Coordinates of C-alpha atoms and ligand atoms in Angstrom, one line a residue:
M1026 CA 0.1 -0.5 0.0
P1027 CA 1.5 3.2 -0.9
V1028 CA 2.3 5.5 2.2
E1029 CA -0.4 7.9 1.7
Q1030 CA -2.9 4.9 2.1
L1031 CA -1.2 3.8 4.8
L1032 CA -1.5 6.8 6.9
I1033 CA -5.2 7.4 5.9
H1034 CA -6.0 4.0 7.1
A1035 CA -4.2 4.3 10.3
S1036 CA -5.9 7.6 10.7
W1037 CA -9.4 5.4 10.1
K1038 CA -8.8 2.7 12.7
R1039 CA -8.3 5.6 15.4
C1040 CA -10.8 6.9 14.7
Q1041 CA -12.8 3.9 14.7
I1042 CA -11.7 2.6 17.8
S1043 CA -12.4 5.5 19.9
G1044 CA -15.6 5.1 18.7
L1045 CA -16.2 8.6 16.4
S1046 CA -19.0 8.2 14.2
P1047 CA -18.8 9.2 10.4
E1048 CA -21.8 10.4 10.7
G1049 CA -21.0 13.2 13.4
P1050 CA -21.1 14.5 15.7
V1051 CA -18.2 15.8 14.8
G1052 CA -16.1 17.8 17.8
E1053 CA -17.3 21.3 18.0
S1054 CA -14.5 22.2 20.5
K1055 CA -13.7 26.0 19.7
L1056 CA -12.1 28.5 22.0
N1057 CA -12.8 31.8 22.8
G1058 CA -12.9 35.1 24.9
R1059 CA -9.8 34.9 27.7
L1060 CA -8.8 31.6 26.9
L1061 CA -8.2 32.3 23.1
H1062 CA -6.6 35.5 23.7
D1063 CA -4.1 33.6 25.9
L1064 CA -3.6 31.3 23.2
L1065 CA -2.6 33.7 20.5
E1066 CA -0.6 35.7 22.6
Q1067 CA 1.4 32.4 23.6
S1068 CA 1.2 31.1 20.0
E1069 CA 2.9 35.0 19.0
F1070 CA 6.3 33.9 17.8
F1071 CA 5.0 31.3 15.8
L1072 CA 2.0 33.2 14.1
E1073 CA 4.7 35.6 13.4
A1074 CA 7.0 33.4 11.3
V1075 CA 3.8 31.7 9.8
R1076 CA 1.8 34.7 8.5
P1077 CA 3.4 36.1 5.3
Y1078 CA 3.3 32.2 4.1
L1079 CA -0.4 32.1 5.2
K1080 CA -1.3 35.0 3.2
I1081 CA 0.4 33.8 0.1
L1082 CA -1.4 30.5 0.8
G1083 CA -5.0 31.8 1.1
K1084 CA -5.7 34.9 0.0
G1085 CA -7.4 35.9 -3.5
K1086 CA -8.4 32.6 -4.3
Q1087 CA -11.6 31.6 -4.7
N1088 CA -13.0 28.7 -2.3
C1089 CA -10.2 28.2 -0.4
T1090 CA -8.5 28.6 3.4
A1091 CA -5.4 28.5 4.7
V1092 CA -4.7 27.8 8.5
V1093 CA -2.0 27.2 10.8
V1094 CA -3.3 25.0 13.7
N1095 CA -1.2 24.9 16.8
N1096 CA 0.4 21.4 18.0
D1097 CA -2.8 20.2 20.0
G1098 CA -4.9 21.2 16.6
Y1099 CA -5.9 24.9 17.0
I1100 CA -6.4 27.2 14.6
L1101 CA -4.4 30.4 15.2
S1102 CA -5.2 32.2 12.2
K1103 CA -6.6 32.1 8.7
E1104 CA -6.7 33.4 5.5
G1105 CA -9.6 33.4 2.6
S1106 CA -12.9 31.8 2.5
L1107 CA -14.2 28.4 1.4
G1108 CA -17.2 30.3 -0.3
D1109 CA -19.8 27.8 2.4
E1110 CA -20.3 30.1 5.5
N1111 CA -21.3 26.5 7.4
L1112 CA -17.7 25.6 6.4
D1113 CA -16.3 28.7 7.3
R1114 CA -17.5 28.8 11.1
S1115 CA -16.2 25.4 11.3
M1116 CA -12.7 26.7 10.6
D1117 CA -13.2 30.0 13.0
I1118 CA -9.4 30.5 14.5
G1119 CA -10.5 29.1 18.2
T1120 CA -11.8 25.9 16.7
N1121 CA -10.0 22.4 16.9
W1122 CA -9.5 20.1 14.4
S1123 CA -7.2 17.3 16.0
E1124 CA -7.8 14.0 14.3
E1125 CA -9.8 13.2 18.2
N1126 CA -12.0 16.2 17.8
K1127 CA -12.5 15.8 13.4
G1128 CA -11.9 12.9 12.6
T1129 CA -8.7 11.9 10.1
N1130 CA -8.4 15.3 8.1
A1131 CA -5.5 16.5 7.0
M1132 CA -4.1 18.9 9.7
G1133 CA -5.4 15.7 12.3
V1134 CA -2.9 13.6 10.3
V1135 CA -0.3 15.8 10.0
L1136 CA 0.3 16.8 13.9
H1137 CA -0.1 12.8 14.5
E1138 CA 2.0 11.7 12.0
K1139 CA 4.7 14.0 11.7
T1140 CA 4.8 14.8 8.3
S1141 CA 3.0 16.2 5.0
A1142 CA -0.8 15.1 4.1
V1143 CA -3.2 15.3 1.3
I1144 CA -6.8 14.4 2.9
K1145 CA -9.3 14.3 -0.4
G1146 CA -13.2 13.6 -0.2
S1147 CA -14.2 10.5 0.5
H1148 CA -11.0 10.2 3.1
H1149 CA -12.2 12.0 5.6
Y1150 CA -13.8 10.1 7.9
C1151 CA -16.3 12.7 9.0
R1152 CA -19.5 12.5 5.8
K1153 CA -19.7 16.3 6.4
H1154 CA -16.1 17.1 5.3
R1155 CA -15.8 14.6 2.9
I1156 CA -16.9 18.2 0.2
L1157 CA -13.3 19.0 1.0
T1158 CA -9.6 18.4 -0.4
C1159 CA -7.1 19.3 2.2
A1160 CA -3.4 19.3 2.5
A1161 CA -1.2 20.4 5.6
S1162 CA 2.8 20.4 6.3
P1163 CA 3.9 20.3 9.4
V1164 CA 6.4 23.1 11.6
F1165 CA 8.9 22.7 13.3
N1166 CA 11.3 24.8 15.6
P1167 CA 15.0 24.6 15.0
K1168 CA 15.0 22.0 18.0
G1169 CA 13.1 19.9 16.2
E1170 CA 10.0 20.3 17.9
L1171 CA 6.6 20.6 16.5
L1172 CA 4.7 23.8 16.7
G1173 CA 1.9 22.9 14.6
A1174 CA 0.9 23.0 11.0
V1175 CA 0.2 24.7 7.8
N1176 CA -2.9 23.8 6.2
V1177 CA -5.1 24.1 2.4
S1178 CA -8.4 23.5 2.9
T1179 CA -10.8 23.6 -0.7
T1180 CA -13.8 23.1 -2.2
E1181 CA -13.0 23.0 -6.1
E1182 CA -12.1 19.4 -7.9
G1183 CA -8.0 18.7 -8.0
S1184 CA -5.7 16.0 -7.0
G1185 CA -4.2 18.4 -4.2
T1186 CA -0.8 17.5 -5.5
S1187 CA 0.0 21.3 -6.2
L1188 CA -1.5 22.0 -2.4
L1189 CA 0.6 19.5 -1.3
Q1190 CA 3.5 21.7 -3.0
A1191 CA 2.5 25.1 -2.0
V1192 CA 1.8 24.2 2.4
K1193 CA 5.7 22.2 2.3
V1194 CA 7.2 25.6 0.6
A1195 CA 5.1 27.4 3.2
A1196 CA 5.9 25.0 6.0
A1197 CA 9.9 25.4 4.8
A1198 CA 9.8 29.0 4.7
A1199 CA 8.5 29.6 8.0
E1200 CA 10.8 26.8 9.6
N1201 CA 13.5 28.8 7.8
S1202 CA 12.7 32.2 9.1
L1203 CA 12.3 30.4 12.8
H1204 CA 15.6 29.9 12.7
H1205 CA 16.3 33.7 11.5
T1206 CA 14.5 35.9 14.4
V1207 CA 14.7 35.5 17.9
P1208 CA 11.2 35.6 20.2
R1209 CA 10.2 38.4 20.2
R1210 CA 10.2 40.7 23.5
P1211 CA 7.0 41.9 24.4
E1212 CA 8.1 45.4 24.6
L1213 CA 9.7 45.3 21.0
T1214 CA 8.5 45.0 17.5
G1215 CA 11.3 42.3 17.1
K1216 CA 11.6 42.1 13.5
P1217 CA 13.3 44.2 11.4
L1218 CA 10.5 46.8 9.6
Y1219 CA 10.4 47.2 5.9
K1220 CA 12.1 50.7 4.8
M1221 CA 11.0 52.5 1.6
E1222 CA 14.3 51.3 -0.4
D1223 CA 12.8 47.7 -0.2
I1224 CA 9.4 49.1 -1.9
A1225 CA 11.1 48.0 -5.3
G1226 CA 9.4 49.0 -8.5
A1227 CA 10.4 50.4 -11.9
C1228 CA 7.0 51.7 -12.8
E1229 CA 5.7 55.6 -12.8
K1230 CA 2.8 54.9 -10.1
V1231 CA 5.1 53.3 -8.2
E1232 CA 7.8 55.7 -8.7
K1233 CA 4.7 58.4 -7.6
I1234 CA 4.0 56.7 -4.3
K1235 CA 7.2 56.4 -2.9
E1236 CA 7.8 60.0 -3.8
M1237 CA 4.4 61.0 -2.2
A1238 CA 4.9 58.7 0.7
E1239 CA 9.0 60.3 1.7
K1240 CA 7.3 63.3 2.0
A1241 CA 4.1 62.0 4.0
A1242 CA 6.9 60.3 6.1
M1243 CA 7.9 63.9 7.9
L1244 CA 4.9 64.6 9.1
D1245 CA 2.7 63.5 11.5
Y1246 CA -1.1 63.5 9.6
P1247 CA -2.7 60.4 9.2
V1248 CA -2.4 58.2 6.3
I1249 CA -4.9 56.0 4.3
I1250 CA -3.3 53.7 2.1
Y1251 CA -6.1 52.2 -0.5
G1252 CA -5.3 49.4 -2.2
E1253 CA -6.1 46.4 -3.6
S1254 CA -5.3 42.6 -1.3
G1255 CA -1.7 42.3 -2.0
T1256 CA -0.4 45.6 -3.2
G1257 CA 1.9 46.3 -0.5
K1258 CA 0.5 48.2 1.8
E1259 CA 1.2 46.7 4.5
L1260 CA 5.4 47.2 3.5
L1261 CA 4.2 50.7 2.3
A1262 CA 3.1 51.8 6.2
Q1263 CA 6.0 50.5 7.5
S1264 CA 7.9 52.0 5.2
L1265 CA 6.1 55.6 6.3
H1266 CA 6.8 54.3 9.3
T1267 CA 10.7 54.0 9.2
A1268 CA 11.4 56.9 6.8
G1269 CA 10.3 59.4 9.5
P1270 CA 10.7 60.9 13.0
R1271 CA 9.1 58.6 14.4
R1272 CA 11.6 55.8 13.4
I1273 CA 12.9 55.8 16.8
G1274 CA 9.6 55.2 18.5
P1275 CA 7.1 51.4 18.2
F1276 CA 5.3 50.1 15.0
T1277 CA 2.4 48.3 15.6
A1278 CA -0.3 46.5 13.9
L1279 CA -3.5 45.3 14.4
N1280 CA -5.4 43.6 12.1
C1281 CA -8.9 44.9 12.0
S1282 CA -10.9 42.0 10.0
A1283 CA -9.7 39.0 12.1
L1284 CA -10.6 41.3 15.8
P1285 CA -13.8 39.3 17.4
E1286 CA -15.9 41.9 18.8
T1287 CA -15.0 40.2 22.3
L1288 CA -11.5 41.6 21.9
I1289 CA -11.6 44.9 20.5
E1290 CA -11.4 46.7 23.8
S1291 CA -8.9 45.2 25.9
E1292 CA -7.2 44.6 22.3
L1293 CA -6.8 48.2 22.0
F1294 CA -7.3 49.6 25.8
G1295 CA -5.3 46.6 26.9
Y1296 CA -6.3 45.5 31.0
E1297 CA -5.2 45.4 33.9
K1298 CA -4.4 42.7 36.7
G1299 CA -7.5 40.5 37.4
A1300 CA -9.4 42.4 34.8
F1301 CA -11.0 39.5 34.3
T1302 CA -10.5 35.7 35.1
G1303 CA -7.8 34.5 33.0
A1304 CA -6.4 38.0 32.7
Q1305 CA -2.3 37.8 32.7
S1306 CA -1.0 38.3 36.2
K1307 CA 0.3 41.8 35.8
G1308 CA -2.0 43.1 32.9
K1309 CA -1.6 43.7 29.1
A1310 CA -0.9 47.3 27.1
G1311 CA -3.3 47.7 24.5
K1312 CA -1.9 48.6 20.4
F1313 CA -2.4 52.2 21.0
E1314 CA -0.2 52.2 24.6
E1315 CA 2.3 50.0 23.1
A1316 CA 2.4 51.9 20.0
D1317 CA 3.7 55.1 22.0
G1318 CA 5.6 57.5 20.3
G1319 CA 5.6 55.4 17.3
T1320 CA 3.2 54.4 14.4
I1321 CA 0.4 52.2 14.8
L1322 CA -1.3 50.7 11.2
L1323 CA -4.8 49.5 11.7
D1324 CA -5.2 46.9 8.5
E1325 CA -8.2 46.4 6.8
A1326 CA -9.7 49.4 8.4
G1327 CA -12.9 48.8 6.2
D1328 CA -13.8 46.1 7.8
L1329 CA -14.3 47.3 11.5
S1330 CA -17.5 46.7 12.9
L1331 CA -19.5 50.0 13.7
K1332 CA -18.7 48.8 17.4
A1333 CA -15.7 48.6 17.1
Q1334 CA -15.7 52.3 15.1
G1335 CA -16.8 53.9 17.7
T1336 CA -14.4 52.3 20.7
L1337 CA -11.7 53.4 18.2
L1338 CA -13.3 57.3 17.0
R1339 CA -13.2 57.5 21.0
V1340 CA -9.1 56.9 21.5
L1341 CA -9.0 59.1 18.2
Q1342 CA -10.5 62.0 19.9
E1343 CA -9.2 61.4 23.0
K1344 CA -5.5 60.6 22.7
K1345 CA -5.8 58.5 25.8
V1346 CA -6.9 55.5 26.6
T1347 CA -7.7 53.6 30.1
R1348 CA -6.9 49.8 30.3
L1349 CA -9.7 47.8 31.7
G1350 CA -10.4 47.2 34.9
G1351 CA -8.1 50.2 35.5
G1352 CA -9.0 54.0 36.8
K1353 CA -5.6 56.0 35.0
E1354 CA -6.2 57.7 31.7
I1355 CA -3.0 56.8 29.8
P1356 CA -1.7 59.8 27.6
V1357 CA -0.6 58.2 23.9
D1358 CA 1.2 59.9 21.1
V1359 CA 0.0 58.3 18.1
R1360 CA 0.4 58.1 14.9
V1361 CA -2.3 56.7 13.1
I1362 CA -2.0 54.4 9.4
A1363 CA -5.2 53.1 8.1
A1364 CA -5.0 50.1 5.2
T1365 CA -7.4 49.4 3.5
N1366 CA -9.1 47.1 0.0
K1367 CA -12.4 48.4 0.3
N1368 CA -14.0 52.1 -1.0
L1369 CA -14.6 53.4 2.4
Q1370 CA -16.8 56.2 0.5
K1371 CA -18.7 54.2 -0.8
E1372 CA -19.0 52.4 2.4
I1373 CA -20.0 55.3 4.0
A1374 CA -22.6 55.4 1.5
E1375 CA -24.1 52.3 2.9
G1376 CA -24.1 52.8 6.3
R1377 CA -20.9 50.7 7.3
F1378 CA -18.2 53.3 7.9
R1379 CA -18.5 56.2 10.1
K1380 CA -18.3 59.1 8.7
D1381 CA -16.5 61.1 11.5
L1382 CA -14.2 58.0 11.8
Y1383 CA -13.1 58.6 8.1
F1384 CA -12.6 61.8 8.4
R1385 CA -10.3 61.5 11.5
L1386 CA -8.0 58.7 9.9
K1387 CA -7.7 60.2 6.5
G1388 CA -4.8 63.2 6.1
I1389 CA -3.1 62.0 3.4
F1390 CA -4.8 59.5 0.6
L1391 CA -2.1 56.7 -0.6
T1392 CA -2.9 54.6 -3.7
M1393 CA -0.7 51.4 -4.1
P1394 CA -1.7 50.4 -7.7
P1395 CA -2.9 46.4 -8.4
L1396 CA -0.2 44.5 -10.2
R1397 CA -2.1 44.0 -14.2
E1398 CA -1.9 48.3 -14.5
R1399 CA 1.7 48.7 -13.4
T1400 CA 4.5 47.9 -16.6
D1401 CA 7.4 46.5 -14.2
I1402 CA 6.0 43.3 -14.0
L1403 CA 8.7 41.3 -15.5
N1404 CA 11.0 43.4 -13.6
M1405 CA 8.8 42.8 -10.3
A1406 CA 9.7 38.9 -11.2
G1407 CA 12.9 39.0 -11.7
Y1408 CA 13.4 41.0 -8.3
L1409 CA 10.5 38.7 -6.4
L1410 CA 12.3 35.3 -7.8
Q1411 CA 15.9 36.4 -7.0
K1412 CA 14.8 37.1 -2.9
I1413 CA 12.5 33.2 -3.3
S1414 CA 15.2 31.0 -4.3
P1415 CA 18.9 30.5 -3.0
V1416 CA 20.1 29.7 -7.3
S1417 CA 19.5 32.1 -9.3
K1418 CA 17.1 31.2 -12.1
K1419 CA 15.9 32.6 -15.9
I1420 CA 12.7 33.8 -17.1
S1421 CA 12.2 31.6 -19.9
P1422 CA 10.2 33.7 -22.7
G1423 CA 7.5 31.5 -22.8
A1424 CA 6.9 31.6 -18.9
A1425 CA 7.7 35.7 -18.9
E1426 CA 4.6 35.9 -21.4
K1427 CA 2.4 33.6 -19.0
I1428 CA 3.4 36.1 -16.2
V1429 CA 2.0 39.4 -18.6
R1430 CA -0.9 37.8 -19.9
Y1431 CA -2.3 37.2 -16.8
S1432 CA -4.5 39.6 -14.6
W1433 CA -2.9 38.7 -11.2
P1434 CA -6.0 39.2 -8.9
G1435 CA -3.9 38.4 -5.7
N1436 CA -1.1 40.8 -7.1
V1437 CA 2.8 41.3 -5.5
R1438 CA 1.7 38.5 -3.0
E1439 CA 0.5 36.2 -6.0
L1440 CA 3.5 36.5 -8.0
E1441 CA 5.3 35.6 -5.2
S1442 CA 3.2 32.3 -4.8
V1443 CA 3.3 31.6 -8.0
L1444 CA 7.4 32.2 -8.2
M1445 CA 7.6 30.3 -5.2
Q1446 CA 5.7 27.7 -6.7
A1447 CA 7.5 27.6 -10.1
A1448 CA 10.9 27.7 -8.3
F1449 CA 10.0 24.6 -6.4
L1450 CA 9.0 23.1 -9.9
S1451 CA 11.8 24.0 -12.2
G1452 CA 16.0 23.5 -12.6
D1453 CA 17.8 26.4 -14.0
T1454 CA 14.9 28.2 -15.8
I1455 CA 11.0 28.7 -15.2
Q1456 CA 9.6 26.9 -18.1
K1457 CA 6.0 27.9 -19.2
E1458 CA 4.4 25.0 -17.4
H1459 CA 6.1 25.7 -14.2
V1460 CA 3.9 29.4 -14.1
Q1461 CA 1.1 27.9 -12.2
F1462 CA -2.0 30.1 -11.9
E1463 CA -5.6 29.2 -9.6
S1464 CA -7.2 27.9 -12.7
V1465 CA -10.5 29.9 -12.4
Y1466 CA -8.9 32.4 -13.0
E1467 CA -6.7 31.4 -15.9
M1468 CA -8.7 32.2 -18.1
E1469 CA -8.7 36.0 -17.4
N1470 CA -6.0 38.0 -18.6
S1471 CA -4.8 41.5 -18.8
G1472 CA -4.9 41.1 -23.0
W1473 CA -1.4 42.5 -23.1
T1474 CA 1.3 40.3 -25.0
L1475 CA 4.9 39.8 -24.1
E1476 CA 6.3 42.4 -26.4
E1477 CA 3.5 45.4 -25.4
T1478 CA 4.5 44.8 -22.4
E1479 CA 7.6 45.4 -23.5
K1480 CA 7.4 47.9 -25.4
N1481 CA 5.1 50.0 -23.0
A1482 CA 8.2 49.7 -20.2
V1483 CA 11.2 50.6 -22.5
L1484 CA 8.8 54.0 -23.9
E1485 CA 7.6 54.6 -19.7
A1486 CA 11.7 54.4 -18.5
L1487 CA 12.5 56.7 -22.0
E1488 CA 9.7 59.3 -20.9
W1489 CA 11.1 59.2 -17.8
A1490 CA 14.4 59.8 -18.1
G1491 CA 14.0 62.6 -20.5
G1492 CA 15.1 60.4 -23.4
N1493 CA 18.5 59.8 -21.5
V1494 CA 19.3 56.0 -22.7
S1495 CA 21.6 55.3 -19.4
L1496 CA 19.1 56.4 -17.6
A1497 CA 16.5 54.4 -18.8
A1498 CA 18.0 51.3 -19.2
E1499 CA 19.3 51.6 -14.8
R1500 CA 15.9 52.3 -14.4
L1501 CA 14.9 49.1 -16.6
Q1502 CA 17.8 47.0 -14.6
T1503 CA 18.7 46.1 -18.2
S1504 CA 22.1 47.0 -20.0
R1505 CA 22.4 50.1 -22.8
S1506 CA 23.3 47.8 -25.4
T1507 CA 20.1 45.4 -24.6
L1508 CA 18.4 48.7 -24.1
Y1509 CA 19.2 50.0 -27.8
A1510 CA 18.3 46.7 -29.1
K1511 CA 14.7 47.2 -27.7
M1512 CA 14.5 50.5 -28.9
K1513 CA 15.6 49.4 -32.8
K1514 CA 13.2 46.2 -32.3
Y1515 CA 9.7 48.7 -31.5
N1516 CA 11.4 51.3 -34.2
L1517 CA 11.9 53.6 -31.0
N1518 CA 13.6 56.8 -30.6
S1519 CA 15.2 58.1 -27.1
Ligands
ATP1251 N1 6.7 47.3 -4.2 C1 6.9 46.0 -3.5 N2 8.5 45.5 -3.7 C2 8.6 44.3 -3.3 N3 7.9 43.9 -2.0 C3 6.6 43.9 -2.2 C4 5.7 45.4 -3.4 N4 4.7 45.4 -3.2 C5 4.2 43.7 -2.6 N5 5.2 43.4 -2.1 C6 5.4 41.9 -1.4 O1 4.4 41.7 -1.1 C7 3.7 40.8 -0.3 C8 2.3 41.5 0.1 O2 2.8 43.0 0.6 P1 1.7 43.3 1.3 O3 1.4 42.5 2.8 O4 2.4 44.6 2.0 O5 0.4 43.7 0.8 P2 -1.0 44.3 1.4 O6 -1.6 45.4 0.6 O7 -0.9 45.2 2.9 O8 -1.6 42.8 1.5 P3 -3.5 42.2 2.4 O9 -4.3 43.7 2.3 O10 -3.9 41.5 2.2 O11 -3.2 42.8 3.8 C9 4.5 41.0 0.7 O12 5.1 39.8 0.6 C10 5.5 42.2 0.2 O13 6.5 41.9 1.0

């Protein structure tokens, strides 16, 4: 019997012996309130290492959810949606997907066997999970201890092979960052923040944004960064912080969309010891207090509930917070950056966003362009590939054509994820077949051919450089002779 089948067989056996029925009920054990709060806090080091890759796996894909579980099977973080309310709820943060609770499933099997696995449709023990295809891969700390697993689940049909490759790459990348980071001390942000020079881009739209951001960094006005998912909003927010005088202070980020209603106040204001049963014995600072003297990023601000918006408005107006269970008002001096992929004007018109809060948040408005509107997709691919792959790889003309013709709904993050997979599959050259997209989006394309994209990029660079070929070549990260050859090919003059 192939190894995968042996794993599944052994898991089914364990489920049968433990008396679990395929018809259910499945274990609905779910942590919330203080228990969830404490678990997330304890897991922060692990989460910080996995989260960037989780976003790559789960965001912008249809009917697909990526989660990370700890070694007991509790979901700690989640990206994406399965497109079904009940299924989504069953994978909420705090739910437990150990084999004992949910029967044979990829996360449960992986935590048990400490090796990667795919569990497809009818291989799930419980009938209600049989519409899913799931792949998971374990994550170990540098000492070789199991921290948990990364899992991707989808309701789309497929063999699960590409899901398996993706979770393996994500788990390996997370382990790699665990090797390179030190556990963060509560009062520090711990990892180096992005700087303006980390924002890659040889395209006019990105250059303009960087110029504006450099000016904005020196001012203390609030900023709204608008852009589709994966366009680099967080990267820009961190760069705004590190380029300005507040860089000596802390940078904290609050993911507004992942904030359960019950945790809003304790997250924003913090709490004193004994504020509620199970509160940490020494109390805890809220995000605003943590960011004092620095910057706070309100990520996905357009997803804040109306109740949370009211709470936030109060802090912004009063510029002070009172910890839960405490009486003392603590003044906070914080620059606020809000990032959103929602059109806030539309949200206001439809009654989902408070106008008064919008005007508190909006000082400077910066828009990150979607990748499909950029002329430097191939430059970006080359740049990201260098970051992703330890050995240098070329992109074949066929692969390049496929990259520029795609519409990139998940933007730079999706480009990173596609290149990760391509780097994983290829030898020294990435060929067309190594560039694999989500099938559902594959038919869409920007309508531009490689030649059109190249011609536009050359034209734009020459225009930007005022006809100076050396400067234009530098901008395109190519040699002067290559640029002259392209100008000849497209009949362009400097
Ligand atoms: N111009 C860029 N240069 C280099 N890397 C980039 C650029 N833009 C985005 N990235 C990379 O793409 C990924 C997504 O960026 P980021 O998290 O900042 O996007 P976002 O807009 O905040 O996404 P979301 O709204 O989904 O949270 C990150 O890994 C980031 O480093």
